[in-house]
């Protein structure tokens, strides 16, 4: 049985901290699921850590659906959230509903995430009304990187802090089942977490959120273009991969790979017949 949004909300009520990770492919999703992570986000960070774009803005809905399908196939227990990409929920409520529906109907996700606070409350309300669970996302919202003048910490002035509290309240009232708080000061995230009745999931928002989310490629040390301040590397897979690839290349070039163990045999009689032809 998959984790439900009811169980995620219950975790806040019971004071149980919610771990969440991103995933973009079948094999990684399977490992994360088997490790017992209850919430998996197919983030549009896909664009940066898998597809090599400079931001999340170029990511298309077709790319997101393709990867969401793979993650859904790799999971049995986790609740899978598909991240709605830039401009797939902004132009009209009808468009937002259609695109949210594609994540559920075509890709098999159980929920969608979209960026924005008060300004997105009506869209969130309508999507939720149609039976699609929505996760909110406020603070540093990477799809608005140009409007925010770069990837920077949010909510540092009194006005900006009040705006974030209002954004969180508006999303909760609109029916989100949880809200990502990205790159906001620890004490502000703590206050928002106390003020809303849905779980907050922090990334660069300190330890007092109801849950934490990280990009899998950051915590495994797979994405090495830069390491965000909020990330901790629990492994350095890029180093391991480089070492393994160099070893493979050395063995191929030196003729020690493949050996008999990695090869297939054929009946001697068949070979002898072929030799005579
Ligand atoms: O796209 C993503 O991975 C995200 C998380 C960082 C929350 O939005």
mmCIF file of N, CA, C and O and ligand atoms in Angstrom, residues 22 24 41 43-45 83 113 137 180 182 203 213 215, ligand 1:
data_model
loop_
_atom_site.group_PDB
_atom_site.id
_atom_site.type_symbol
_atom_site.label_atom_id
_atom_site.label_comp_id
_atom_site.label_asym_id
_atom_site.label_seq_id
_atom_site.Cartn_x
_atom_site.Cartn_y
_atom_site.Cartn_z
ATOM 1 N N UNK A 22 14.310 13.673 -3.758
ATOM 2 C CA UNK A 22 13.932 13.686 -5.169
ATOM 3 C C UNK A 22 14.432 12.383 -5.806
ATOM 4 O O UNK A 22 15.354 11.729 -5.295
ATOM 5 N N UNK A 24 14.637 10.666 -10.126
ATOM 6 C CA UNK A 24 14.362 10.984 -11.543
ATOM 7 C C UNK A 24 14.340 9.739 -12.424
ATOM 8 O O UNK A 24 14.031 9.838 -13.606
ATOM 9 N N UNK A 41 9.810 13.172 -4.544
ATOM 10 C CA UNK A 41 9.475 14.245 -5.472
ATOM 11 C C UNK A 41 10.246 14.048 -6.772
ATOM 12 O O UNK A 41 11.479 13.932 -6.754
ATOM 13 N N UNK A 43 11.395 16.158 -8.960
ATOM 14 C CA UNK A 43 11.540 17.612 -9.008
ATOM 15 C C UNK A 43 11.942 18.079 -10.400
ATOM 16 O O UNK A 43 12.589 17.345 -11.157
ATOM 17 N N UNK A 44 11.590 19.332 -10.687
ATOM 18 C CA UNK A 44 12.067 19.875 -11.963
ATOM 19 C C UNK A 44 13.547 20.247 -11.855
ATOM 20 O O UNK A 44 14.157 20.690 -12.840
ATOM 21 N N UNK A 45 14.146 20.031 -10.679
ATOM 22 C CA UNK A 45 15.607 20.072 -10.549
ATOM 23 C C UNK A 45 16.225 19.064 -11.525
ATOM 24 O O UNK A 45 17.416 19.138 -11.839
ATOM 25 N N UNK A 83 6.478 17.304 -10.169
ATOM 26 C CA UNK A 83 6.674 18.760 -10.099
ATOM 27 C C UNK A 83 6.184 19.402 -11.398
ATOM 28 O O UNK A 83 6.691 19.086 -12.482
ATOM 29 N N UNK A 113 3.249 19.097 -7.384
ATOM 30 C CA UNK A 113 3.760 20.257 -6.649
ATOM 31 C C UNK A 113 3.780 21.434 -7.617
ATOM 32 O O UNK A 113 4.092 21.262 -8.792
ATOM 33 N N UNK A 137 4.899 25.290 -2.637
ATOM 34 C CA UNK A 137 6.353 25.553 -2.613
ATOM 35 C C UNK A 137 6.545 27.059 -2.558
ATOM 36 O O UNK A 137 6.194 27.758 -3.514
ATOM 37 N N UNK A 180 6.520 23.013 0.661
ATOM 38 C CA UNK A 180 7.990 23.094 0.675
ATOM 39 C C UNK A 180 8.373 24.536 1.020
ATOM 40 O O UNK A 180 7.851 25.488 0.437
ATOM 41 N N UNK A 182 11.635 26.731 0.881
ATOM 42 C CA UNK A 182 13.005 26.658 0.347
ATOM 43 C C UNK A 182 13.778 27.948 0.644
ATOM 44 O O UNK A 182 13.317 29.061 0.350
ATOM 45 N N UNK A 203 13.930 22.900 2.830
ATOM 46 C CA UNK A 203 15.203 22.680 2.132
ATOM 47 C C UNK A 203 15.945 24.008 2.278
ATOM 48 O O UNK A 203 15.487 25.042 1.774
ATOM 49 N N UNK A 213 13.526 17.968 2.686
ATOM 50 C CA UNK A 213 13.707 17.408 1.345
ATOM 51 C C UNK A 213 15.082 17.799 0.826
ATOM 52 O O UNK A 213 15.579 18.886 1.118
ATOM 53 N N UNK A 215 17.820 17.115 -2.770
ATOM 54 C CA UNK A 215 17.988 16.600 -4.127
ATOM 55 C C UNK A 215 18.935 15.400 -4.033
ATOM 56 O O UNK A 215 20.045 15.512 -3.500
HETATM 57 O O1 LIG B 1 12.758 20.526 -8.081
HETATM 58 C C1 LIG B 1 13.081 20.174 -6.946
HETATM 59 O O2 LIG B 1 13.893 19.265 -6.737
HETATM 60 C C2 LIG B 1 12.445 20.872 -5.830
HETATM 61 C C3 LIG B 1 12.958 20.590 -4.467
HETATM 62 C C4 LIG B 1 14.262 21.213 -4.267
HETATM 63 C C5 LIG B 1 11.984 20.968 -3.417
HETATM 64 O O3 LIG B 1 11.582 21.660 -6.043
#
